[in-house]
Coordinates of C-alpha atoms and ligand atoms in Angstrom, one line a residue:
M893 CA 86.5 -63.3 -270.5
P894 CA 88.5 -66.6 -270.0
T895 CA 86.4 -69.4 -271.4
K896 CA 87.2 -71.6 -268.5
V897 CA 87.2 -70.1 -264.7
D898 CA 90.5 -71.1 -262.8
Y899 CA 89.9 -71.1 -259.1
H900 CA 93.3 -72.0 -258.2
R901 CA 95.8 -69.1 -257.1
R902 CA 99.3 -69.5 -258.3
P903 CA 101.4 -70.2 -255.0
M904 CA 104.0 -67.7 -254.2
P905 CA 107.6 -68.9 -254.1
K906 CA 109.1 -68.8 -250.7
Q907 CA 112.0 -69.7 -248.9
A908 CA 111.7 -73.0 -247.0
P909 CA 110.6 -72.7 -243.7
H910 CA 113.7 -74.8 -242.0
E911 CA 115.9 -72.2 -244.2
R912 CA 114.3 -69.1 -243.5
I913 CA 114.4 -69.3 -239.7
R914 CA 118.0 -69.2 -239.9
N915 CA 118.4 -66.0 -241.8
F916 CA 116.4 -62.6 -242.0
D917 CA 115.9 -62.6 -246.0
E918 CA 112.9 -61.6 -247.4
V919 CA 110.6 -64.9 -247.2
A920 CA 108.1 -64.7 -250.0
V921 CA 110.5 -64.4 -253.2
G922 CA 107.7 -62.6 -255.4
Y923 CA 106.2 -64.0 -258.6
P924 CA 108.6 -64.6 -261.8
P925 CA 107.1 -63.0 -265.0
D926 CA 105.5 -65.9 -266.4
L927 CA 103.5 -67.0 -263.2
A928 CA 102.4 -63.4 -262.5
R929 CA 101.0 -63.4 -265.9
E930 CA 99.1 -66.7 -265.4
E931 CA 97.9 -65.8 -262.1
A932 CA 96.7 -62.4 -263.8
S933 CA 94.9 -64.4 -266.6
R934 CA 92.4 -65.6 -263.7
C935 CA 90.8 -62.5 -263.3
L936 CA 87.5 -62.2 -264.6
N937 CA 87.5 -58.7 -265.5
C938 CA 84.3 -58.2 -263.9
K939 CA 82.0 -55.2 -265.0
K940 CA 81.2 -54.4 -261.5
P941 CA 84.8 -55.2 -259.7
G942 CA 84.2 -55.9 -256.1
C943 CA 88.1 -55.8 -255.6
V944 CA 88.0 -51.9 -256.4
A945 CA 85.1 -51.1 -253.9
G946 CA 87.1 -53.2 -251.3
C947 CA 90.3 -51.2 -251.7
P948 CA 90.5 -48.4 -249.7
V949 CA 91.9 -46.1 -252.3
G950 CA 90.0 -47.3 -255.1
I951 CA 92.9 -48.9 -257.2
D952 CA 92.1 -49.6 -260.9
I953 CA 92.5 -53.5 -260.0
P954 CA 91.4 -55.2 -263.0
G955 CA 93.0 -52.4 -265.0
F956 CA 96.6 -53.3 -263.8
I957 CA 95.9 -57.0 -263.7
Q958 CA 94.7 -57.0 -267.4
C959 CA 98.1 -55.2 -268.5
I960 CA 100.1 -57.9 -266.6
A961 CA 98.0 -60.5 -268.5
A962 CA 98.8 -58.8 -271.6
G963 CA 102.2 -58.9 -270.7
D964 CA 102.6 -55.0 -270.7
F965 CA 104.0 -54.2 -267.0
A966 CA 105.1 -50.6 -267.6
A967 CA 101.3 -49.8 -268.4
G968 CA 100.3 -51.9 -265.3
I969 CA 102.8 -50.3 -262.7
R970 CA 101.4 -46.7 -264.1
K971 CA 98.2 -47.7 -263.8
I972 CA 98.7 -48.6 -260.1
K973 CA 100.6 -45.0 -259.4
E974 CA 97.7 -43.2 -260.4
T975 CA 96.3 -44.0 -257.0
N976 CA 99.2 -45.7 -255.4
A977 CA 102.5 -44.5 -254.6
L978 CA 104.2 -47.5 -252.3
P979 CA 103.1 -50.6 -254.0
A980 CA 106.4 -52.0 -253.1
V981 CA 105.4 -51.6 -249.7
C982 CA 101.3 -52.3 -250.0
G983 CA 102.0 -55.3 -252.3
R984 CA 103.8 -56.7 -249.1
V985 CA 102.0 -55.8 -246.0
C986 CA 98.6 -54.4 -246.9
P987 CA 95.9 -56.6 -245.5
Q988 CA 94.4 -57.8 -248.8
E989 CA 92.2 -60.8 -247.6
E990 CA 90.1 -58.2 -245.9
Q991 CA 89.9 -55.7 -248.6
C992 CA 90.5 -56.0 -252.1
E993 CA 90.7 -59.8 -252.2
K994 CA 87.8 -60.6 -249.9
R995 CA 85.5 -58.9 -252.7
C996 CA 86.9 -60.8 -255.5
A997 CA 84.1 -62.5 -257.5
L998 CA 86.4 -65.6 -257.8
G999 CA 86.7 -66.2 -254.4
V1000 CA 83.0 -66.9 -253.6
K1001 CA 84.0 -70.5 -255.1
G1002 CA 87.5 -70.7 -254.8
D1003 CA 90.9 -68.8 -254.5
A1004 CA 90.3 -65.1 -255.1
V1005 CA 92.9 -63.4 -257.4
A1006 CA 96.3 -62.7 -255.8
I1007 CA 96.0 -59.2 -255.9
G1008 CA 98.8 -58.1 -253.6
R1009 CA 101.0 -60.4 -254.8
L1010 CA 100.3 -59.0 -258.3
E1011 CA 100.7 -55.5 -257.1
R1012 CA 104.4 -56.4 -255.7
F1013 CA 105.3 -58.1 -258.8
L1014 CA 105.0 -54.8 -260.7
A1015 CA 106.8 -52.6 -258.1
D1016 CA 109.5 -55.1 -257.8
W1017 CA 109.6 -55.2 -262.0
E1018 CA 109.7 -51.4 -262.0
A1019 CA 112.5 -51.3 -259.3
A1020 CA 114.6 -53.9 -261.4
Q1021 CA 114.7 -51.6 -264.4
G1022 CA 117.0 -49.0 -262.6
D1023 CA 116.7 -45.8 -261.5
I1024 CA 113.5 -43.7 -262.1
E1025 CA 113.6 -40.0 -262.8
P1026 CA 111.4 -37.7 -260.7
P1027 CA 109.0 -35.9 -261.8
P1028 CA 109.8 -32.3 -263.0
L1029 CA 108.9 -30.0 -259.9
P1030 CA 106.9 -26.6 -259.9
A1031 CA 108.6 -23.5 -258.9
P1032 CA 108.5 -22.7 -255.6
N1033 CA 105.5 -21.0 -254.1
G1034 CA 107.1 -19.4 -251.1
R1035 CA 105.3 -21.3 -248.7
R1036 CA 106.9 -23.6 -245.8
V1037 CA 105.5 -26.8 -244.1
A1038 CA 107.3 -28.7 -241.2
V1039 CA 106.2 -32.5 -241.3
V1040 CA 106.9 -34.3 -238.2
G1041 CA 107.4 -38.0 -238.1
S1042 CA 108.7 -40.0 -241.3
G1043 CA 106.3 -42.8 -241.2
P1044 CA 104.0 -43.7 -244.1
A1045 CA 101.9 -40.6 -243.2
G1046 CA 104.4 -38.1 -243.0
I1047 CA 106.2 -39.5 -246.2
T1048 CA 102.7 -39.0 -248.3
V1049 CA 102.4 -35.4 -246.7
A1050 CA 105.9 -34.5 -247.5
A1051 CA 105.9 -35.8 -251.3
D1052 CA 102.3 -34.7 -252.2
L1053 CA 103.2 -30.9 -250.9
A1054 CA 106.5 -31.1 -252.2
L1055 CA 104.7 -31.7 -255.9
L1056 CA 102.6 -28.8 -255.3
G1057 CA 105.9 -26.4 -254.9
Y1058 CA 106.1 -26.1 -250.8
R1059 CA 109.3 -26.2 -249.2
V1060 CA 109.0 -29.0 -246.6
T1061 CA 111.2 -30.2 -244.0
M1062 CA 110.7 -33.7 -242.4
F1063 CA 111.5 -34.0 -238.6
E1064 CA 112.1 -37.4 -237.6
A1065 CA 113.1 -38.4 -233.9
L1066 CA 114.9 -41.8 -234.7
H1067 CA 118.3 -41.8 -236.7
A1068 CA 116.5 -43.6 -239.6
A1069 CA 113.5 -42.3 -241.6
G1070 CA 110.4 -44.6 -242.2
G1071 CA 108.6 -44.9 -238.9
V1072 CA 107.4 -48.4 -238.5
L1073 CA 108.5 -49.4 -241.8
T1074 CA 111.8 -49.3 -240.5
Y1075 CA 111.9 -50.0 -236.9
G1076 CA 108.7 -52.0 -236.8
I1077 CA 108.2 -54.5 -239.8
P1078 CA 111.0 -56.8 -239.8
E1079 CA 113.5 -57.2 -243.0
F1080 CA 112.2 -60.6 -243.5
R1081 CA 108.7 -59.3 -244.5
L1082 CA 109.5 -55.6 -245.7
P1083 CA 113.2 -55.2 -246.9
K1084 CA 115.0 -52.1 -245.6
A1085 CA 116.1 -51.2 -249.2
I1086 CA 112.9 -50.8 -250.4
V1087 CA 112.0 -48.2 -247.3
R1088 CA 115.2 -46.6 -248.2
R1089 CA 114.4 -46.4 -251.7
E1090 CA 111.5 -44.4 -250.9
V1091 CA 112.7 -42.0 -248.5
A1092 CA 115.5 -41.2 -251.0
Y1093 CA 112.9 -40.5 -253.8
V1094 CA 111.1 -37.9 -251.3
Q1095 CA 114.3 -36.1 -250.8
S1096 CA 115.0 -36.3 -254.3
L1097 CA 111.6 -33.8 -254.7
G1098 CA 113.8 -31.4 -252.6
V1099 CA 112.1 -32.5 -249.0
E1100 CA 115.0 -31.7 -246.1
L1101 CA 114.9 -34.4 -243.7
R1102 CA 116.3 -33.8 -240.2
L1103 CA 116.8 -36.8 -238.3
N1104 CA 117.1 -37.4 -234.4
Y1105 CA 114.9 -34.3 -234.0
V1106 CA 112.5 -34.9 -231.5
V1107 CA 109.9 -32.3 -231.8
G1108 CA 108.5 -31.4 -228.3
R1109 CA 111.8 -31.9 -227.0
T1110 CA 114.5 -30.2 -229.3
R1111 CA 112.2 -27.9 -230.5
T1112 CA 108.0 -27.4 -229.9
I1113 CA 105.4 -27.2 -232.5
D1114 CA 104.6 -23.8 -231.5
S1115 CA 108.3 -22.9 -232.0
L1116 CA 108.4 -24.7 -235.6
L1117 CA 105.0 -22.6 -236.2
E1118 CA 107.2 -19.2 -236.1
E1119 CA 109.2 -20.3 -239.1
Y1120 CA 106.8 -22.6 -240.9
D1121 CA 103.3 -22.0 -242.5
A1122 CA 101.6 -25.2 -241.4
V1123 CA 102.8 -28.1 -239.2
F1124 CA 101.6 -31.8 -239.8
V1125 CA 101.9 -34.4 -237.1
G1126 CA 102.3 -38.2 -238.1
T1127 CA 104.0 -39.2 -235.4
G1128 CA 102.5 -42.6 -235.1
A1129 CA 101.5 -44.7 -232.2
G1130 CA 104.6 -45.8 -230.7
L1131 CA 103.8 -45.8 -226.8
P1132 CA 103.7 -49.7 -226.0
W1133 CA 100.5 -51.0 -223.8
F1134 CA 101.8 -53.5 -221.0
L1135 CA 99.8 -56.2 -219.4
G1136 CA 99.6 -54.8 -216.1
I1137 CA 100.5 -57.9 -214.1
P1138 CA 103.1 -59.0 -211.2
G1139 CA 106.4 -59.6 -212.5
E1140 CA 106.3 -57.5 -215.5
N1141 CA 109.5 -55.3 -214.6
L1142 CA 111.5 -58.6 -214.8
I1143 CA 114.6 -58.5 -216.8
G1144 CA 114.0 -60.5 -220.2
V1145 CA 110.3 -58.7 -220.6
Y1146 CA 110.3 -56.5 -223.4
S1147 CA 107.6 -54.5 -225.3
A1148 CA 107.2 -55.5 -228.8
N1149 CA 108.6 -52.1 -229.9
E1150 CA 111.6 -52.3 -228.1
Y1151 CA 112.4 -56.1 -229.1
L1152 CA 111.5 -55.3 -232.8
T1153 CA 113.6 -52.0 -233.0
R1154 CA 116.5 -53.4 -230.9
C1155 CA 116.7 -55.7 -234.0
N1156 CA 115.7 -54.1 -237.2
L1157 CA 116.7 -50.5 -236.5
M1158 CA 119.9 -51.2 -234.2
R1159 CA 120.7 -54.6 -235.6
G1160 CA 121.1 -56.1 -232.1
Y1161 CA 121.0 -59.6 -233.7
R1162 CA 124.6 -58.6 -234.6
F1163 CA 125.9 -58.0 -230.8
P1164 CA 128.9 -57.3 -230.0
A1165 CA 129.8 -56.3 -233.9
E1166 CA 126.9 -53.6 -233.2
D1167 CA 126.2 -51.9 -230.0
T1168 CA 123.1 -52.7 -228.9
P1169 CA 122.6 -56.1 -227.1
L1170 CA 119.7 -58.4 -227.9
K1171 CA 120.1 -61.4 -225.4
Q1172 CA 119.7 -64.9 -226.9
S1173 CA 116.5 -66.7 -225.4
P1174 CA 116.2 -70.4 -225.7
R1175 CA 112.6 -70.1 -225.1
V1176 CA 110.4 -66.9 -225.7
A1177 CA 106.5 -66.2 -225.0
V1178 CA 105.1 -63.5 -227.1
V1179 CA 102.1 -62.3 -225.9
G1180 CA 99.3 -60.9 -228.3
G1181 CA 97.5 -61.8 -231.9
G1182 CA 98.3 -59.0 -234.4
N1183 CA 100.8 -58.5 -236.9
V1184 CA 103.3 -57.1 -234.3
A1185 CA 103.1 -60.5 -232.3
M1186 CA 103.9 -62.1 -235.4
D1187 CA 106.7 -60.2 -236.2
S1188 CA 108.1 -60.7 -232.8
A1189 CA 107.6 -64.4 -232.7
R1190 CA 109.0 -64.9 -236.0
T1191 CA 111.9 -62.6 -234.8
A1192 CA 112.6 -64.8 -231.9
L1193 CA 113.1 -67.5 -234.2
R1194 CA 115.3 -66.0 -236.5
L1195 CA 117.3 -64.7 -233.3
G1196 CA 117.8 -68.5 -232.4
A1197 CA 115.1 -69.6 -230.2
D1198 CA 114.4 -73.2 -229.8
E1199 CA 110.8 -72.7 -228.4
V1200 CA 108.7 -69.6 -229.3
H1201 CA 105.0 -69.5 -227.9
I1202 CA 102.2 -66.8 -229.2
V1203 CA 100.0 -66.7 -226.2
Y1204 CA 96.7 -65.1 -227.3
R1205 CA 93.3 -65.0 -224.8
R1206 CA 91.0 -65.6 -228.1
G1207 CA 91.0 -68.4 -230.6
R1208 CA 92.9 -68.8 -234.0
E1209 CA 89.7 -67.5 -235.7
E1210 CA 89.7 -64.3 -234.2
L1211 CA 93.6 -63.3 -234.6
P1212 CA 93.9 -59.9 -235.8
A1213 CA 97.0 -60.8 -237.6
R1214 CA 97.1 -61.1 -241.9
L1215 CA 96.5 -64.6 -242.5
E1216 CA 99.5 -65.0 -244.5
E1217 CA 101.5 -64.0 -241.8
V1218 CA 99.8 -66.3 -239.0
E1219 CA 100.3 -69.1 -241.5
N1220 CA 104.0 -68.6 -242.3
A1221 CA 104.4 -68.3 -238.4
E1222 CA 102.6 -71.7 -238.4
E1223 CA 105.2 -73.4 -240.7
E1224 CA 108.1 -71.7 -239.1
G1225 CA 107.2 -73.8 -235.8
V1226 CA 105.8 -71.0 -233.4
I1227 CA 103.6 -72.8 -230.9
F1228 CA 100.5 -71.0 -230.8
D1229 CA 98.6 -71.1 -227.1
F1230 CA 94.9 -69.9 -227.7
L1231 CA 92.5 -69.1 -225.1
T1232 CA 95.2 -68.3 -222.5
L1233 CA 95.8 -65.5 -220.3
P1234 CA 99.3 -64.4 -218.6
V1235 CA 98.4 -63.7 -215.1
R1236 CA 101.8 -63.3 -213.5
L1237 CA 105.2 -63.4 -214.4
I1238 CA 108.1 -65.2 -212.2
G1239 CA 111.5 -64.6 -211.9
D1240 CA 114.7 -66.1 -210.2
D1241 CA 117.1 -64.8 -207.5
H1242 CA 118.6 -62.3 -210.1
N1243 CA 115.4 -60.9 -211.4
W1244 CA 115.3 -62.6 -214.9
V1245 CA 112.0 -63.7 -215.8
T1246 CA 111.9 -67.6 -216.1
A1247 CA 108.1 -68.6 -216.2
M1248 CA 104.8 -67.1 -217.1
E1249 CA 101.4 -68.3 -215.2
C1250 CA 98.7 -68.5 -217.4
R1251 CA 95.3 -69.1 -217.0
R1252 CA 92.7 -70.9 -219.5
M1253 CA 90.1 -69.1 -221.5
E1254 CA 86.8 -70.0 -223.0
L1255 CA 84.8 -67.9 -225.6
G1256 CA 81.6 -66.0 -224.3
E1257 CA 79.1 -63.9 -225.9
P1258 CA 80.4 -61.4 -228.5
D1259 CA 81.8 -58.2 -227.2
E1260 CA 81.3 -54.5 -228.7
S1261 CA 84.0 -55.5 -231.1
G1262 CA 81.9 -58.4 -232.5
R1263 CA 84.1 -60.9 -231.7
R1264 CA 83.2 -63.4 -228.8
R1265 CA 84.6 -62.3 -225.4
P1266 CA 87.2 -64.3 -223.7
V1267 CA 86.2 -65.4 -220.1
E1268 CA 88.7 -66.9 -217.8
I1269 CA 88.1 -70.2 -216.3
P1270 CA 89.2 -70.2 -212.5
G1271 CA 91.5 -72.9 -211.3
S1272 CA 92.9 -73.4 -214.6
E1273 CA 96.3 -72.1 -214.2
S1274 CA 99.7 -73.5 -215.8
L1275 CA 103.1 -72.3 -216.2
I1276 CA 105.2 -71.9 -219.1
A1277 CA 108.9 -71.6 -219.0
V1278 CA 110.4 -68.9 -220.4
D1279 CA 113.6 -66.9 -220.8
A1280 CA 112.3 -63.7 -222.4
V1281 CA 108.3 -62.4 -222.8
V1282 CA 107.5 -59.8 -225.6
V1283 CA 104.2 -57.9 -225.1
A1284 CA 102.7 -57.1 -228.2
I1285 CA 99.0 -56.2 -227.3
G1286 CA 98.8 -52.5 -228.6
N1287 CA 100.3 -49.3 -228.6
S1288 CA 99.0 -45.5 -228.0
P1289 CA 100.4 -42.3 -229.2
N1290 CA 103.2 -40.7 -227.5
P1291 CA 101.9 -38.0 -225.2
L1292 CA 104.8 -35.7 -225.8
I1293 CA 103.1 -33.6 -228.7
P1294 CA 99.9 -32.8 -227.0
R1295 CA 101.6 -32.3 -223.6
T1296 CA 103.8 -29.6 -225.2
T1297 CA 101.3 -28.2 -227.5
P1298 CA 98.5 -26.1 -225.9
G1299 CA 95.3 -26.2 -227.0
L1300 CA 95.5 -29.1 -229.0
E1301 CA 92.8 -31.5 -228.4
V1302 CA 93.4 -35.5 -227.8
G1303 CA 91.0 -38.0 -227.1
R1304 CA 90.5 -40.6 -224.4
K1305 CA 93.3 -42.8 -225.7
G1306 CA 95.9 -39.9 -226.3
N1307 CA 95.1 -39.7 -229.7
I1308 CA 95.2 -36.3 -231.6
V1309 CA 91.8 -35.2 -232.6
A1310 CA 91.5 -34.3 -236.0
E1311 CA 88.7 -34.5 -238.9
E1312 CA 88.9 -37.4 -240.8
T1313 CA 88.4 -35.9 -244.2
T1314 CA 91.1 -32.8 -243.9
G1315 CA 93.5 -33.7 -240.8
R1316 CA 92.6 -30.7 -239.2
T1317 CA 93.0 -30.3 -235.5
S1318 CA 91.7 -28.2 -233.0
R1319 CA 94.7 -25.7 -233.6
D1320 CA 95.0 -23.4 -236.5
R1321 CA 97.8 -24.2 -238.9
I1322 CA 98.4 -27.7 -237.3
W1323 CA 97.2 -30.8 -239.3
A1324 CA 97.2 -34.6 -238.1
A1325 CA 96.8 -37.9 -239.5
G1326 CA 97.8 -41.6 -239.3
D1327 CA 98.2 -43.7 -236.2
V1328 CA 98.4 -40.5 -234.1
V1329 CA 95.1 -40.1 -234.9
T1330 CA 93.4 -43.2 -235.1
G1331 CA 95.5 -45.4 -233.2
A1332 CA 97.5 -48.0 -234.3
A1333 CA 96.2 -49.0 -237.4
T1334 CA 97.2 -50.0 -241.1
V1335 CA 100.0 -48.5 -243.6
I1336 CA 97.4 -47.7 -246.2
S1337 CA 95.0 -45.8 -243.9
A1338 CA 98.1 -43.8 -242.6
M1339 CA 98.7 -43.2 -246.4
G1340 CA 95.2 -42.3 -247.3
A1341 CA 94.7 -40.0 -244.3
G1342 CA 97.9 -38.1 -245.3
R1343 CA 97.0 -37.7 -248.7
R1344 CA 93.6 -35.9 -247.4
A1345 CA 95.4 -33.7 -244.9
A1346 CA 98.1 -32.8 -247.7
R1347 CA 95.1 -31.7 -250.0
S1348 CA 93.7 -29.7 -247.0
I1349 CA 96.8 -27.7 -246.1
H1350 CA 97.2 -26.8 -249.8
E1351 CA 93.6 -25.6 -249.9
T1352 CA 94.1 -23.7 -246.9
L1353 CA 97.5 -22.2 -247.7
S1354 CA 96.8 -21.4 -251.3
G1355 CA 93.2 -20.1 -250.7
A1356 CA 94.5 -17.8 -247.9
C1357 CA 97.3 -16.5 -249.8
H1358 CA 95.9 -16.7 -253.5
L1359 CA 98.7 -18.7 -254.5
E1360 CA 98.9 -20.0 -258.2
V1361 CA 100.2 -23.6 -257.7
E1362 CA 99.8 -26.0 -260.4
P1363 CA 100.5 -29.6 -259.4
A1364 CA 103.6 -31.1 -261.1
A1365 CA 102.9 -32.3 -264.4
D1366 CA 102.9 -36.3 -264.0
D1367 CA 103.0 -38.1 -267.3
G1368 CA 102.3 -41.4 -265.0
H1369 CA 105.6 -42.8 -265.8
H1370 CA 107.5 -42.0 -262.2
P1371 CA 106.8 -43.2 -258.9
R1372 CA 105.5 -40.7 -256.6
P1373 CA 105.9 -42.0 -253.3
G1374 CA 103.5 -40.7 -250.7
S1375 CA 101.7 -38.7 -253.7
G1376 CA 98.8 -41.0 -253.7
P1377 CA 97.1 -43.1 -251.0
A1378 CA 97.9 -46.7 -251.6
G1379 CA 96.8 -50.0 -251.0
S1380 CA 95.4 -53.1 -252.5
Ligands
FAD2266 P1 104.5 -44.4 -237.9 O1 104.9 -45.4 -239.0 O2 104.5 -44.9 -236.8 O3 105.7 -43.5 -238.1 C1 105.8 -42.3 -237.2 C2 107.0 -41.7 -236.9 O4 106.9 -40.7 -236.3 C3 108.0 -42.6 -236.5 O5 109.2 -42.8 -237.3 C4 108.6 -41.9 -235.0 O6 109.9 -42.4 -234.9 C5 108.4 -40.5 -235.4 N1 108.0 -39.7 -234.3 C6 107.4 -39.7 -233.3 N2 107.2 -38.8 -232.4 C7 108.2 -37.7 -232.7 C8 108.3 -36.6 -232.4 N3 108.3 -36.1 -231.2 N4 109.3 -36.0 -233.3 C9 109.8 -36.6 -234.6 N5 109.2 -37.8 -234.7 C10 108.5 -38.4 -234.2 N6 100.1 -52.3 -241.2 C11 99.9 -52.9 -242.3 O7 99.0 -52.3 -243.1 N7 100.3 -54.2 -242.5 C12 101.0 -54.6 -241.7 O8 101.8 -56.1 -242.1 C13 101.9 -54.1 -240.8 N8 102.5 -54.8 -239.7 C14 103.0 -53.7 -238.4 C15 104.0 -54.6 -237.7 C16 104.6 -54.0 -236.6 C17 105.7 -54.5 -236.0 C18 103.7 -52.6 -236.4 C19 104.3 -52.0 -235.3 C20 102.7 -52.1 -237.4 C21 102.6 -52.8 -238.2 N9 101.4 -52.2 -239.4 C22 101.0 -52.9 -240.4 C23 100.9 -51.0 -238.9 C24 101.5 -49.9 -239.6 O9 103.0 -50.3 -239.7 C25 101.1 -48.6 -239.3 O10 99.7 -48.4 -239.2 C26 101.7 -47.3 -240.1 O11 103.1 -47.3 -239.9 C27 101.4 -45.8 -239.5 O12 101.9 -45.1 -240.0 P2 102.4 -43.4 -239.7 O13 102.9 -42.6 -240.6 O14 101.1 -42.8 -238.7 O15 103.1 -43.7 -238.2

């Protein structure tokens, strides 16, 4: 226990706002070792650590932090990887302020320990040590599993099962694996090299990756079941919602999915050197208040916009985005129009969007989400001049797989119905987890649910067939992307 309590978090070195809005490089550059050790030394190593209780997957947080404080980084990363397979991803994108850090004892009077940043530090330190050997694999058990979708849920299931001796094929609709980590979250928040490293690692476990393969079109789930013993569906929630207001079909109005995919995956910012165009828009309005909205607004700035608005119908307190990303957006000059509701989009004679008509809102009584309900103020309309509008108000699962898989039960919002603890669906030999079940959620929840589904698939297939499957020996020195739920 330190003699004097240190309530002040060490700041994360970052690119300066005026520099970073001119590039797509990562904003936060990470703690150097001395700063990481200083920050780790603030941890009180509580007897009953609230942070562990606040972590969706129960990482031994004080354990790895004590290792950092002692300068034993190898022991620290081993400790995290007992339960978290993707610390480089989770240390960057998990909503720690709502989870582990929210329960940190230091947070009562001062700043919580920067748990996410320390997690990232260890992951980056390990990556800098060079190539890491995959763990020894068990003999094949003769069973085959198809994993549909290569996001965090699919990657987790594929790696877990490969490490148990299954022959796994992962089918991905896009030309690159990684799901939202690849096409949605921008490079300046999650460098794609990290995602590629994790995907390559899963392949090194023997997982076969089939890209450009749209299950439900190229081949149905029932057809896969003729060849595979089980199918896992982790196809995410990639179907964007729209506002349903006049003018939404004007040119220059994008869903956030399209906008971010054009930029991240298709490198539209390099058009015409790359094939996918992305219009340079001086004035951009992004509708929504979540991570997707922040990512879109900050991408617009980096694409050269002079003025970027976030148009959100509630107040700052209610923004669902991670606080760090809200602060980054503010620092970068994004204009926040709170308590503002778009009611109409206006175009020119050539159908290009030119303005957004908005109505003012005020906060009323709390709604079913516990947040105060926004109420429209009649007669408060005003115009925002725009050249592009990005709609980032939410997503649902794509209906393709339910439509082409008879007997697969879906919920009211198009999500596949699956048991929370096992991922079992209404159809025999079909499991599902991640955003396709919960609707748009978080990386860590998709990974955790994927791990539970992998366990259930293994229990079912090995139990039914009396397979003698020993898990791969793991001395804890190896990263196992997907082999454990992650988070912080
Ligand atoms: P996904 O990551 O969506 O992966 C599904 C994959 O399945 C995709 O690659 C898709 O192409 C593929 N697929 C779909 N249909 C088919 C088919 N028919 N055949 C074959 N393949 C198919 N979460 C956080 O925790 N922190 C954040 O900061 C954060 N920021 C985000 C920012 C953005 C822009 C977005 C969009 C999401 C963000 N999220 C964040 C949410 C998080 O990324 C998701 O909850 C998570 O990726 C869900 O994982 P998944 O594996 O269920 O699905």
